[in-house]
mmCIF file with all atom_site columns, C-alpha atoms in Angstrom:
data_model
loop_
_atom_site.group_PDB
_atom_site.id
_atom_site.type_symbol
_atom_site.label_atom_id
_atom_site.label_alt_id
_atom_site.label_comp_id
_atom_site.label_asym_id
_atom_site.label_entity_id
_atom_site.label_seq_id
_atom_site.pdbx_PDB_ins_code
_atom_site.Cartn_x
_atom_site.Cartn_y
_atom_site.Cartn_z
_atom_site.occupancy
_atom_site.B_iso_or_equiv
_atom_site.pdbx_formal_charge
_atom_site.auth_seq_id
_atom_site.auth_comp_id
_atom_site.auth_asym_id
_atom_site.auth_atom_id
_atom_site.pdbx_PDB_model_num
ATOM 1   C CA . MET A 1 1   ? 16.343  2.366   0.306  1.00 0.00 ? 25  MET A CA 1
ATOM 2   C CA . PRO A 1 2   ? 18.945  0.350   2.276  1.00 0.00 ? 26  PRO A CA 1
ATOM 3   C CA . LYS A 1 3   ? 20.494  3.507   3.752  1.00 0.00 ? 27  LYS A CA 1
ATOM 4   C CA . PHE A 1 4   ? 17.176  4.289   5.503  1.00 0.00 ? 28  PHE A CA 1
ATOM 5   C CA . ARG A 1 5   ? 16.958  0.928   7.300  1.00 0.00 ? 29  ARG A CA 1
ATOM 6   C CA . PRO A 1 6   ? 19.090  1.915   10.333 1.00 0.00 ? 30  PRO A CA 1
ATOM 7   C CA . VAL A 1 7   ? 16.941  5.027   10.858 1.00 0.00 ? 31  VAL A CA 1
ATOM 8   C CA . LEU A 1 8   ? 13.744  2.984   10.509 1.00 0.00 ? 32  LEU A CA 1
ATOM 9   C CA . THR A 1 9   ? 15.049  0.444   13.032 1.00 0.00 ? 33  THR A CA 1
ATOM 10  C CA . VAL A 1 10  ? 15.821  3.185   15.565 1.00 0.00 ? 34  VAL A CA 1
ATOM 11  C CA . VAL A 1 11  ? 12.352  4.698   15.115 1.00 0.00 ? 35  VAL A CA 1
ATOM 12  C CA . LEU A 1 12  ? 10.620  1.329   15.572 1.00 0.00 ? 36  LEU A CA 1
ATOM 13  C CA . LEU A 1 13  ? 12.645  0.580   18.713 1.00 0.00 ? 37  LEU A CA 1
ATOM 14  C CA . ALA A 1 14  ? 11.782  3.997   20.117 1.00 0.00 ? 38  ALA A CA 1
ATOM 15  C CA . LEU A 1 15  ? 8.066   3.455   19.451 1.00 0.00 ? 39  LEU A CA 1
ATOM 16  C CA . PHE A 1 16  ? 8.198   0.003   21.017 1.00 0.00 ? 40  PHE A CA 1
ATOM 17  C CA . SER A 1 17  ? 9.961   1.379   24.098 1.00 0.00 ? 41  SER A CA 1
ATOM 18  C CA . PHE A 1 18  ? 7.396   4.175   24.415 1.00 0.00 ? 42  PHE A CA 1
ATOM 19  C CA . ALA A 1 19  ? 4.480   1.744   24.095 1.00 0.00 ? 43  ALA A CA 1
ATOM 20  C CA . ALA A 1 20  ? 5.955   -0.603  26.700 1.00 0.00 ? 44  ALA A CA 1
ATOM 21  C CA . SER A 1 21  ? 6.593   2.253   29.139 1.00 0.00 ? 45  SER A CA 1
ATOM 22  C CA . HIS A 1 22  ? 3.083   3.638   28.591 1.00 0.00 ? 46  HIS A CA 1
ATOM 23  C CA . ALA A 1 23  ? 1.514   0.221   29.217 1.00 0.00 ? 47  ALA A CA 1
ATOM 24  C CA . PHE A 1 24  ? 3.668   -0.266  32.310 1.00 0.00 ? 48  PHE A CA 1
ATOM 25  C CA . ALA A 1 25  ? 2.410   3.022   33.743 1.00 0.00 ? 49  ALA A CA 1
ATOM 26  C CA . GLN A 1 26  ? -1.247  2.356   32.816 1.00 0.00 ? 50  GLN A CA 1
ATOM 27  C CA . THR A 1 27  ? -1.466  -1.138  34.329 1.00 0.00 ? 51  THR A CA 1
ATOM 28  C CA . PRO A 1 28  ? 0.663   -1.240  37.481 1.00 0.00 ? 52  PRO A CA 1
ATOM 29  C CA . ILE A 1 29  ? 2.217   -4.454  38.733 1.00 0.00 ? 53  ILE A CA 1
ATOM 30  C CA . SER A 1 30  ? 1.117   -5.448  42.241 1.00 0.00 ? 54  SER A CA 1
ATOM 31  C CA . ILE A 1 31  ? 4.019   -6.072  44.615 1.00 0.00 ? 55  ILE A CA 1
ATOM 32  C CA . TYR A 1 32  ? 3.940   -7.621  48.070 1.00 0.00 ? 56  TYR A CA 1
ATOM 33  C CA . VAL A 1 33  ? 7.109   -6.886  50.039 1.00 0.00 ? 57  VAL A CA 1
ATOM 34  C CA . GLN A 1 34  ? 7.796   -9.539  52.663 1.00 0.00 ? 58  GLN A CA 1
ATOM 35  C CA . ALA A 1 35  ? 10.466  -9.582  55.376 1.00 0.00 ? 59  ALA A CA 1
ATOM 36  C CA . GLY A 1 36  ? 11.722  -13.153 55.855 1.00 0.00 ? 60  GLY A CA 1
ATOM 37  C CA . THR A 1 37  ? 9.720   -16.356 55.586 1.00 0.00 ? 61  THR A CA 1
ATOM 38  C CA . GLY A 1 38  ? 7.892   -18.687 57.927 1.00 0.00 ? 62  GLY A CA 1
ATOM 39  C CA . GLY A 1 39  ? 6.763   -15.786 60.109 1.00 0.00 ? 63  GLY A CA 1
ATOM 40  C CA . PHE A 1 40  ? 10.281  -14.737 61.137 1.00 0.00 ? 64  PHE A CA 1
ATOM 41  C CA . ALA A 1 41  ? 12.449  -11.951 59.748 1.00 0.00 ? 65  ALA A CA 1
ATOM 42  C CA . ALA A 1 42  ? 16.237  -11.896 59.910 1.00 0.00 ? 66  ALA A CA 1
ATOM 43  C CA . ASN A 1 43  ? 17.973  -9.044  61.708 1.00 0.00 ? 67  ASN A CA 1
ATOM 44  C CA . GLY A 1 44  ? 17.368  -5.823  59.783 1.00 0.00 ? 68  GLY A CA 1
ATOM 45  C CA . ALA A 1 45  ? 15.289  -7.443  57.033 1.00 0.00 ? 69  ALA A CA 1
ATOM 46  C CA . GLY A 1 46  ? 12.166  -5.626  58.187 1.00 0.00 ? 70  GLY A CA 1
ATOM 47  C CA . ASP A 1 47  ? 13.863  -2.238  57.901 1.00 0.00 ? 71  ASP A CA 1
ATOM 48  C CA . SER A 1 48  ? 15.101  -3.012  54.386 1.00 0.00 ? 72  SER A CA 1
ATOM 49  C CA . ALA A 1 49  ? 11.630  -4.258  53.391 1.00 0.00 ? 73  ALA A CA 1
ATOM 50  C CA . THR A 1 50  ? 10.178  -0.938  54.584 1.00 0.00 ? 74  THR A CA 1
ATOM 51  C CA . ASP A 1 51  ? 12.784  0.994   52.576 1.00 0.00 ? 75  ASP A CA 1
ATOM 52  C CA . ILE A 1 52  ? 12.056  -1.014  49.422 1.00 0.00 ? 76  ILE A CA 1
ATOM 53  C CA . ALA A 1 53  ? 8.284   -0.598  49.770 1.00 0.00 ? 77  ALA A CA 1
ATOM 54  C CA . ALA A 1 54  ? 8.757   3.163   50.204 1.00 0.00 ? 78  ALA A CA 1
ATOM 55  C CA . ASN A 1 55  ? 10.935  3.265   47.074 1.00 0.00 ? 79  ASN A CA 1
ATOM 56  C CA . LEU A 1 56  ? 8.345   1.382   45.014 1.00 0.00 ? 80  LEU A CA 1
ATOM 57  C CA . GLN A 1 57  ? 5.520   3.654   46.126 1.00 0.00 ? 81  GLN A CA 1
ATOM 58  C CA . LYS A 1 58  ? 7.363   6.572   44.523 1.00 0.00 ? 82  LYS A CA 1
ATOM 59  C CA . LYS A 1 59  ? 7.680   4.804   41.170 1.00 0.00 ? 83  LYS A CA 1
ATOM 60  C CA . ARG A 1 60  ? 5.125   4.655   38.398 1.00 0.00 ? 84  ARG A CA 1
ATOM 61  C CA . GLY A 1 61  ? 3.986   1.211   37.361 1.00 0.00 ? 85  GLY A CA 1
ATOM 62  C CA . PHE A 1 62  ? 3.932   -0.381  40.824 1.00 0.00 ? 86  PHE A CA 1
ATOM 63  C CA . GLN A 1 63  ? 1.217   -0.926  43.396 1.00 0.00 ? 87  GLN A CA 1
ATOM 64  C CA . ILE A 1 64  ? 2.038   -2.145  46.917 1.00 0.00 ? 88  ILE A CA 1
ATOM 65  C CA . VAL A 1 65  ? -0.524  -4.660  48.227 1.00 0.00 ? 89  VAL A CA 1
ATOM 66  C CA . ASP A 1 66  ? -0.976  -5.998  51.746 1.00 0.00 ? 90  ASP A CA 1
ATOM 67  C CA . SER A 1 67  ? -1.448  -9.666  50.869 1.00 0.00 ? 91  SER A CA 1
ATOM 68  C CA . PRO A 1 68  ? 0.626   -12.117 48.795 1.00 0.00 ? 92  PRO A CA 1
ATOM 69  C CA . ALA A 1 69  ? -2.633  -13.503 47.385 1.00 0.00 ? 93  ALA A CA 1
ATOM 70  C CA . ASN A 1 70  ? -3.255  -10.153 45.649 1.00 0.00 ? 94  ASN A CA 1
ATOM 71  C CA . ALA A 1 71  ? 0.293   -9.750  44.309 1.00 0.00 ? 95  ALA A CA 1
ATOM 72  C CA . ASP A 1 72  ? 1.678   -10.313 40.833 1.00 0.00 ? 96  ASP A CA 1
ATOM 73  C CA . VAL A 1 73  ? 5.141   -10.472 42.384 1.00 0.00 ? 97  VAL A CA 1
ATOM 74  C CA . ILE A 1 74  ? 6.373   -11.142 45.916 1.00 0.00 ? 98  ILE A CA 1
ATOM 75  C CA . LEU A 1 75  ? 9.655   -9.547  46.918 1.00 0.00 ? 99  LEU A CA 1
ATOM 76  C CA . ARG A 1 76  ? 11.023  -11.426 49.916 1.00 0.00 ? 100 ARG A CA 1
ATOM 77  C CA . VAL A 1 77  ? 13.812  -9.719  51.885 1.00 0.00 ? 101 VAL A CA 1
ATOM 78  C CA . ASP A 1 78  ? 15.728  -12.708 53.227 1.00 0.00 ? 102 ASP A CA 1
ATOM 79  C CA . SER A 1 79  ? 18.591  -11.153 55.196 1.00 0.00 ? 103 SER A CA 1
ATOM 80  C CA . ARG A 1 80  ? 21.237  -8.478  55.319 1.00 0.00 ? 104 ARG A CA 1
ATOM 81  C CA . ASN A 1 81  ? 24.851  -8.598  56.380 1.00 0.00 ? 105 ASN A CA 1
ATOM 82  C CA . THR A 1 82  ? 28.176  -6.761  56.215 1.00 0.00 ? 106 THR A CA 1
ATOM 83  C CA . ARG A 1 83  ? 31.467  -7.918  54.780 1.00 0.00 ? 107 ARG A CA 1
ATOM 84  C CA . GLN A 1 84  ? 34.958  -6.491  54.458 1.00 0.00 ? 108 GLN A CA 1
ATOM 85  C CA . GLU A 1 85  ? 36.532  -6.024  51.051 1.00 0.00 ? 109 GLU A CA 1
ATOM 86  C CA . ALA A 1 86  ? 40.136  -5.026  50.321 1.00 0.00 ? 110 ALA A CA 1
ATOM 87  C CA . TYR A 1 87  ? 40.436  -2.141  47.877 1.00 0.00 ? 111 TYR A CA 1
ATOM 88  C CA . SER A 1 88  ? 44.056  -0.961  48.169 1.00 0.00 ? 112 SER A CA 1
ATOM 89  C CA . ILE A 1 89  ? 47.430  -1.651  49.785 1.00 0.00 ? 113 ILE A CA 1
ATOM 90  C CA . THR A 1 90  ? 49.613  0.937   51.528 1.00 0.00 ? 114 THR A CA 1
ATOM 91  C CA . THR A 1 91  ? 53.354  0.334   51.910 1.00 0.00 ? 115 THR A CA 1
ATOM 92  C CA . ASN A 1 92  ? 55.439  2.360   54.387 1.00 0.00 ? 116 ASN A CA 1
ATOM 93  C CA . ALA A 1 93  ? 59.241  2.298   54.410 1.00 0.00 ? 117 ALA A CA 1
ATOM 94  C CA . ASN A 1 94  ? 60.938  2.423   57.824 1.00 0.00 ? 118 ASN A CA 1
ATOM 95  C CA . GLU A 1 95  ? 64.650  3.197   58.159 1.00 0.00 ? 119 GLU A CA 1
ATOM 96  C CA . SER A 1 96  ? 66.783  2.262   61.162 1.00 0.00 ? 120 SER A CA 1
ATOM 97  C CA . LYS A 1 97  ? 68.096  5.059   63.364 1.00 0.00 ? 121 LYS A CA 1
ATOM 98  C CA . ASP A 1 98  ? 71.573  4.712   61.920 1.00 0.00 ? 122 ASP A CA 1
ATOM 99  C CA . GLY A 1 99  ? 70.240  4.724   58.367 1.00 0.00 ? 123 GLY A CA 1
ATOM 100 C CA . LYS A 1 100 ? 71.998  1.499   57.482 1.00 0.00 ? 124 LYS A CA 1
ATOM 101 C CA . SER A 1 101 ? 68.909  -0.661  57.106 1.00 0.00 ? 125 SER A CA 1
ATOM 102 C CA . ALA A 1 102 ? 65.276  -0.319  56.095 1.00 0.00 ? 126 ALA A CA 1
ATOM 103 C CA . THR A 1 103 ? 62.123  -2.316  56.427 1.00 0.00 ? 127 THR A CA 1
ATOM 104 C CA . ALA A 1 104 ? 58.769  -2.086  54.674 1.00 0.00 ? 128 ALA A CA 1
ATOM 105 C CA . THR A 1 105 ? 55.353  -2.377  56.307 1.00 0.00 ? 129 THR A CA 1
ATOM 106 C CA . THR A 1 106 ? 52.378  -3.262  54.108 1.00 0.00 ? 130 THR A CA 1
ATOM 107 C CA . THR A 1 107 ? 48.843  -2.445  55.222 1.00 0.00 ? 131 THR A CA 1
ATOM 108 C CA . GLN A 1 108 ? 45.726  -3.706  53.462 1.00 0.00 ? 132 GLN A CA 1
ATOM 109 C CA . ASN A 1 109 ? 42.978  -1.075  53.314 1.00 0.00 ? 133 ASN A CA 1
ATOM 110 C CA . LYS A 1 110 ? 39.428  -2.437  53.575 1.00 0.00 ? 134 LYS A CA 1
ATOM 111 C CA . LYS A 1 111 ? 35.939  -1.085  53.114 1.00 0.00 ? 135 LYS A CA 1
ATOM 112 C CA . THR A 1 112 ? 32.673  -2.325  54.591 1.00 0.00 ? 136 THR A CA 1
ATOM 113 C CA . ILE A 1 113 ? 30.040  -3.584  52.131 1.00 0.00 ? 137 ILE A CA 1
ATOM 114 C CA . LEU A 1 114 ? 26.405  -3.461  53.303 1.00 0.00 ? 138 LEU A CA 1
ATOM 115 C CA . GLU A 1 115 ? 24.522  -6.287  51.583 1.00 0.00 ? 139 GLU A CA 1
ATOM 116 C CA . VAL A 1 116 ? 20.781  -6.920  51.336 1.00 0.00 ? 140 VAL A CA 1
ATOM 117 C CA . HIS A 1 117 ? 19.726  -10.382 50.134 1.00 0.00 ? 141 HIS A CA 1
ATOM 118 C CA . ALA A 1 118 ? 16.259  -10.693 48.590 1.00 0.00 ? 142 ALA A CA 1
ATOM 119 C CA . THR A 1 119 ? 14.275  -13.026 46.328 1.00 0.00 ? 143 THR A CA 1
ATOM 120 C CA . ILE A 1 120 ? 11.760  -12.295 43.582 1.00 0.00 ? 144 ILE A CA 1
ATOM 121 C CA . VAL A 1 121 ? 8.892   -14.812 43.743 1.00 0.00 ? 145 VAL A CA 1
ATOM 122 C CA . ALA A 1 122 ? 6.376   -15.032 40.896 1.00 0.00 ? 146 ALA A CA 1
ATOM 123 C CA . GLY A 1 123 ? 4.411   -18.281 41.082 1.00 0.00 ? 147 GLY A CA 1
ATOM 124 C CA . ASP A 1 124 ? 6.935   -21.123 40.968 1.00 0.00 ? 148 ASP A CA 1
ATOM 125 C CA . PHE A 1 125 ? 9.675   -18.821 39.677 1.00 0.00 ? 149 PHE A CA 1
ATOM 126 C CA . GLN A 1 126 ? 12.306  -17.483 42.093 1.00 0.00 ? 150 GLN A CA 1
ATOM 127 C CA . LEU A 1 127 ? 15.239  -15.164 41.420 1.00 0.00 ? 151 LEU A CA 1
ATOM 128 C CA . PRO A 1 128 ? 17.778  -14.223 44.133 1.00 0.00 ? 152 PRO A CA 1
ATOM 129 C CA . LEU A 1 129 ? 18.907  -10.591 44.268 1.00 0.00 ? 153 LEU A CA 1
ATOM 130 C CA . LEU A 1 130 ? 21.849  -8.937  45.990 1.00 0.00 ? 154 LEU A CA 1
ATOM 131 C CA . GLY A 1 131 ? 21.865  -5.223  46.758 1.00 0.00 ? 155 GLY A CA 1
ATOM 132 C CA . ALA A 1 132 ? 25.080  -3.633  48.010 1.00 0.00 ? 156 ALA A CA 1
ATOM 133 C CA . SER A 1 133 ? 26.416  -0.251  49.097 1.00 0.00 ? 157 SER A CA 1
ATOM 134 C CA . THR A 1 134 ? 29.415  1.097   50.980 1.00 0.00 ? 158 THR A CA 1
ATOM 135 C CA . PHE A 1 135 ? 27.441  4.055   52.361 1.00 0.00 ? 159 PHE A CA 1
ATOM 136 C CA . SER A 1 136 ? 24.041  3.052   53.803 1.00 0.00 ? 160 SER A CA 1
ATOM 137 C CA . TRP A 1 137 ? 21.439  0.312   54.091 1.00 0.00 ? 161 TRP A CA 1
ATOM 138 C CA . ARG A 1 138 ? 18.963  2.550   52.252 1.00 0.00 ? 162 ARG A CA 1
ATOM 139 C CA . LEU A 1 139 ? 21.224  2.629   49.204 1.00 0.00 ? 163 LEU A CA 1
ATOM 140 C CA . SER A 1 140 ? 21.486  -1.174  49.356 1.00 0.00 ? 164 SER A CA 1
ATOM 141 C CA . ALA A 1 141 ? 17.676  -1.337  49.420 1.00 0.00 ? 165 ALA A CA 1
ATOM 142 C CA . GLY A 1 142 ? 17.642  1.105   46.502 1.00 0.00 ? 166 GLY A CA 1
ATOM 143 C CA . ASP A 1 143 ? 19.879  -1.287  44.564 1.00 0.00 ? 167 ASP A CA 1
ATOM 144 C CA . ILE A 1 144 ? 17.344  -4.094  45.148 1.00 0.00 ? 168 ILE A CA 1
ATOM 145 C CA . THR A 1 145 ? 14.529  -1.758  44.049 1.00 0.00 ? 169 THR A CA 1
ATOM 146 C CA . SER A 1 146 ? 16.325  -0.949  40.786 1.00 0.00 ? 170 SER A CA 1
ATOM 147 C CA . GLN A 1 147 ? 16.923  -4.629  40.024 1.00 0.00 ? 171 GLN A CA 1
ATOM 148 C CA . LEU A 1 148 ? 13.264  -5.457  40.735 1.00 0.00 ? 172 LEU A CA 1
ATOM 149 C CA . GLU A 1 149 ? 12.101  -2.599  38.501 1.00 0.00 ? 173 GLU A CA 1
ATOM 150 C CA . HIS A 1 150 ? 14.351  -3.746  35.648 1.00 0.00 ? 174 HIS A CA 1
ATOM 151 C CA . TRP A 1 151 ? 13.189  -7.383  35.957 1.00 0.00 ? 175 TRP A CA 1
ATOM 152 C CA . THR A 1 152 ? 9.528   -6.369  36.148 1.00 0.00 ? 176 THR A CA 1
ATOM 153 C CA . LYS A 1 153 ? 9.741   -4.270  32.984 1.00 0.00 ? 177 LYS A CA 1
ATOM 154 C CA . GLU A 1 154 ? 11.470  -7.109  31.136 1.00 0.00 ? 178 GLU A CA 1
ATOM 155 C CA . ASN A 1 155 ? 8.734   -9.557  32.179 1.00 0.00 ? 179 ASN A CA 1
ATOM 156 C CA . TYR A 1 156 ? 5.793   -7.146  32.170 1.00 0.00 ? 180 TYR A CA 1
ATOM 157 C CA . ALA A 1 157 ? 3.767   -8.889  29.438 1.00 0.00 ? 181 ALA A CA 1
ATOM 158 C CA . LYS A 1 158 ? 4.175   -12.286 31.099 1.00 0.00 ? 182 LYS A CA 1
ATOM 159 C CA . LEU A 1 159 ? 3.144   -10.925 34.503 1.00 0.00 ? 183 LEU A CA 1
ATOM 160 C CA . VAL A 1 160 ? -0.015  -9.371  33.064 1.00 0.00 ? 184 VAL A CA 1
ATOM 161 C CA . GLU A 1 161 ? -0.798  -12.630 31.256 1.00 0.00 ? 185 GLU A CA 1
ATOM 162 C CA . LYS A 1 162 ? -0.431  -14.578 34.508 1.00 0.00 ? 186 LYS A CA 1
ATOM 163 C CA . ARG A 1 163 ? -2.702  -12.092 36.293 1.00 0.00 ? 187 ARG A CA 1
ATOM 164 C CA . ILE A 1 164 ? -5.422  -12.561 33.668 1.00 0.00 ? 188 ILE A CA 1
ATOM 165 C CA . GLU A 1 165 ? -5.144  -16.336 34.059 1.00 0.00 ? 189 GLU A CA 1
ATOM 166 C CA . ARG A 1 166 ? -5.517  -16.022 37.850 1.00 0.00 ? 190 ARG A CA 1
ATOM 167 C CA . GLU A 1 167 ? -8.534  -13.766 37.553 1.00 0.00 ? 191 GLU A CA 1
ATOM 168 C CA . LYS A 1 168 ? -10.227 -16.157 35.140 1.00 0.00 ? 192 LYS A CA 1
ATOM 169 C CA . SER A 1 169 ? -9.676  -19.096 37.477 1.00 0.00 ? 193 SER A CA 1
ATOM 170 C CA . ARG A 1 170 ? -10.640 -17.149 40.601 1.00 0.00 ? 194 ARG A CA 1
ATOM 171 C CA . PRO A 1 171 ? -14.039 -18.218 41.970 1.00 0.00 ? 195 PRO A CA 1
ATOM 172 C CA . SER A 1 172 ? -16.940 -15.799 42.228 1.00 0.00 ? 196 SER A CA 1
ATOM 173 C CA . PRO A 1 173 ? -17.441 -14.006 45.589 1.00 0.00 ? 197 PRO A CA 1
ATOM 174 C CA . ALA A 1 174 ? -20.260 -16.409 46.511 1.00 0.00 ? 198 ALA A CA 1
ATOM 175 C CA . VAL A 1 175 ? -18.118 -19.464 45.804 1.00 0.00 ? 199 VAL A CA 1
ATOM 176 C CA . ALA A 1 176 ? -15.166 -17.958 47.639 1.00 0.00 ? 200 ALA A CA 1
ATOM 177 C CA . GLN A 1 177 ? -17.327 -17.252 50.692 1.00 0.00 ? 201 GLN A CA 1
ATOM 178 C CA . ALA A 1 178 ? -18.587 -20.826 50.665 1.00 0.00 ? 202 ALA A CA 1
ATOM 179 C CA . ALA A 1 179 ? -15.030 -22.100 50.447 1.00 0.00 ? 203 ALA A CA 1
ATOM 180 C CA . LEU A 1 180 ? -14.091 -20.092 53.529 1.00 0.00 ? 204 LEU A CA 1
ATOM 181 C CA . ALA A 1 181 ? -17.039 -21.477 55.430 1.00 0.00 ? 205 ALA A CA 1
ATOM 182 C CA . GLU A 1 182 ? -16.319 -25.079 54.474 1.00 0.00 ? 206 GLU A CA 1
ATOM 183 C CA . PRO A 1 183 ? -12.855 -26.256 53.333 1.00 0.00 ? 207 PRO A CA 1
ATOM 184 C CA . ALA A 1 184 ? -12.646 -28.185 50.072 1.00 0.00 ? 208 ALA A CA 1
ATOM 185 C CA . MET A 1 185 ? -12.952 -31.922 50.635 1.00 0.00 ? 209 MET A CA 1
ATOM 186 C CA . ASN A 1 186 ? -10.723 -32.791 47.686 1.00 0.00 ? 210 ASN A CA 1
ATOM 187 C CA . ALA A 1 187 ? -7.306  -31.161 47.553 1.00 0.00 ? 211 ALA A CA 1
ATOM 188 C CA . ASP A 1 188 ? -3.897  -32.404 46.478 1.00 0.00 ? 212 ASP A CA 1
ATOM 189 C CA . ILE A 1 189 ? -0.958  -31.342 48.636 1.00 0.00 ? 213 ILE A CA 1
ATOM 190 C CA . ALA A 1 190 ? 2.458   -32.597 47.553 1.00 0.00 ? 214 ALA A CA 1
ATOM 191 C CA . PRO A 1 191 ? 5.932   -32.370 49.113 1.00 0.00 ? 215 PRO A CA 1
ATOM 192 C CA . GLY A 1 192 ? 7.838   -29.335 47.869 1.00 0.00 ? 216 GLY A CA 1
ATOM 193 C CA . MET A 1 193 ? 4.784   -27.139 47.287 1.00 0.00 ? 217 MET A CA 1
ATOM 194 C CA . THR A 1 194 ? 5.336   -23.479 48.239 1.00 0.00 ? 218 THR A CA 1
ATOM 195 C CA . GLU A 1 195 ? 3.266   -21.540 50.762 1.00 0.00 ? 219 GLU A CA 1
ATOM 196 C CA . ALA A 1 196 ? 1.615   -19.641 47.900 1.00 0.00 ? 220 ALA A CA 1
ATOM 197 C CA . GLN A 1 197 ? 0.571   -22.913 46.211 1.00 0.00 ? 221 GLN A CA 1
ATOM 198 C CA . VAL A 1 198 ? -0.923  -24.273 49.444 1.00 0.00 ? 222 VAL A CA 1
ATOM 199 C CA . LEU A 1 199 ? -2.741  -20.981 49.980 1.00 0.00 ? 223 LEU A CA 1
ATOM 200 C CA . ARG A 1 200 ? -4.287  -21.240 46.519 1.00 0.00 ? 224 ARG A CA 1
ATOM 201 C CA . THR A 1 201 ? -5.243  -24.895 47.117 1.00 0.00 ? 225 THR A CA 1
ATOM 202 C CA . LEU A 1 202 ? -6.591  -24.812 50.685 1.00 0.00 ? 226 LEU A CA 1
ATOM 203 C CA . GLY A 1 203 ? -7.228  -21.129 51.273 1.00 0.00 ? 227 GLY A CA 1
ATOM 204 C CA . PRO A 1 204 ? -6.196  -19.217 54.413 1.00 0.00 ? 228 PRO A CA 1
ATOM 205 C CA . ALA A 1 205 ? -5.162  -21.389 57.360 1.00 0.00 ? 229 ALA A CA 1
ATOM 206 C CA . ASP A 1 206 ? -7.067  -21.293 60.658 1.00 0.00 ? 230 ASP A CA 1
ATOM 207 C CA . LYS A 1 207 ? -3.794  -20.855 62.558 1.00 0.00 ? 231 LYS A CA 1
ATOM 208 C CA . LYS A 1 208 ? -0.114  -20.496 61.738 1.00 0.00 ? 232 LYS A CA 1
ATOM 209 C CA . PHE A 1 209 ? 2.864   -21.392 63.922 1.00 0.00 ? 233 PHE A CA 1
ATOM 210 C CA . SER A 1 210 ? 6.544   -20.804 63.145 1.00 0.00 ? 234 SER A CA 1
ATOM 211 C CA . PHE A 1 211 ? 9.803   -22.007 64.636 1.00 0.00 ? 235 PHE A CA 1
ATOM 212 C CA . GLY A 1 212 ? 13.009  -21.109 62.816 1.00 0.00 ? 236 GLY A CA 1
ATOM 213 C CA . PRO A 1 213 ? 12.886  -22.461 59.253 1.00 0.00 ? 237 PRO A CA 1
ATOM 214 C CA . LYS A 1 214 ? 9.803   -24.572 60.072 1.00 0.00 ? 238 LYS A CA 1
ATOM 215 C CA . SER A 1 215 ? 6.161   -23.484 60.117 1.00 0.00 ? 239 SER A CA 1
ATOM 216 C CA . LEU A 1 216 ? 2.842   -25.216 60.721 1.00 0.00 ? 240 LEU A CA 1
ATOM 217 C CA . TRP A 1 217 ? -0.491  -24.313 59.108 1.00 0.00 ? 241 TRP A CA 1
ATOM 218 C CA . THR A 1 218 ? -3.586  -25.827 60.670 1.00 0.00 ? 242 THR A CA 1
ATOM 219 C CA . TYR A 1 219 ? -6.932  -26.434 59.007 1.00 0.00 ? 243 TYR A CA 1
ATOM 220 C CA . ARG A 1 220 ? -9.911  -28.380 60.305 1.00 0.00 ? 244 ARG A CA 1
ATOM 221 C CA . GLY A 1 221 ? -8.723  -31.985 60.316 1.00 0.00 ? 245 GLY A CA 1
ATOM 222 C CA . LEU A 1 222 ? -5.439  -31.163 58.591 1.00 0.00 ? 246 LEU A CA 1
ATOM 223 C CA . GLN A 1 223 ? -1.962  -29.862 59.435 1.00 0.00 ? 247 GLN A CA 1
ATOM 224 C CA . VAL A 1 224 ? 0.530   -28.759 56.772 1.00 0.00 ? 248 VAL A CA 1
ATOM 225 C CA . ILE A 1 225 ? 4.181   -28.585 57.803 1.00 0.00 ? 249 ILE A CA 1
ATOM 226 C CA . PHE A 1 226 ? 6.644   -26.360 55.908 1.00 0.00 ? 250 PHE A CA 1
ATOM 227 C CA . GLU A 1 227 ? 10.421  -26.269 56.055 1.00 0.00 ? 251 GLU A CA 1
ATOM 228 C CA . ASN A 1 228 ? 12.204  -23.331 54.425 1.00 0.00 ? 252 ASN A CA 1
ATOM 229 C CA . GLY A 1 229 ? 8.921   -22.269 52.856 1.00 0.00 ? 253 GLY A CA 1
ATOM 230 C CA . LYS A 1 230 ? 8.092   -25.634 51.215 1.00 0.00 ? 254 LYS A CA 1
ATOM 231 C CA . VAL A 1 231 ? 5.818   -28.522 52.258 1.00 0.00 ? 255 VAL A CA 1
ATOM 232 C CA . SER A 1 232 ? 7.746   -31.238 54.091 1.00 0.00 ? 256 SER A CA 1
ATOM 233 C CA . ASP A 1 233 ? 4.879   -33.205 55.680 1.00 0.00 ? 257 ASP A CA 1
ATOM 234 C CA . VAL A 1 234 ? 1.073   -33.336 56.089 1.00 0.00 ? 258 VAL A CA 1
ATOM 235 C CA . LYS A 1 235 ? -0.742  -34.724 59.133 1.00 0.00 ? 259 LYS A CA 1
ATOM 236 C CA . PHE A 1 236 ? -4.392  -35.781 59.192 1.00 0.00 ? 260 PHE A CA 1
#
């Protein structure tokens, strides 16, 4: 009997993997791809966000949504940049004309790395990602896509659980319509809350203004000020 245990373990792992993949394909995870924060996108972030969204649309198990409120996961493309990296050294020997002396010249060979910086946001959880390529920005975006896909599959059960919790706590259409017509009179806004948390608490803002890392959301009789995507002040 003991000699069959390794085979049994392999079979069980294969069945578990198949079941997880099947479930992942049957119930897609909703993704909102966002370029920057506070209403502004860094140079090139919009292009990389478009590339990532296009990549996800080709993959099973994902659904691109047009609102963060409808997303299981927000992928925020924060910035992209280039950097130089040394990968080899070339040494050339140079002899004098009379052949009596020689010198050596060393040259450092460098390659350009194209980096895309992004962040996975799921509720209060955030995970920074770095995609890189020496060939194209699209390949860097593809690197981010692969990392997001891997993370999503690892956390699939938890994401579905969180979605069920949100749907249970979501008000009925009639209640939601009433909330839009008249803002809630009792709401707790605390320093450090994210934009998503404020959106869930107060609903959509009447107006939004952004300036660099700061943004202002206005409601009737209330202004919420964000800095780097988190509440820094509230004015009544």
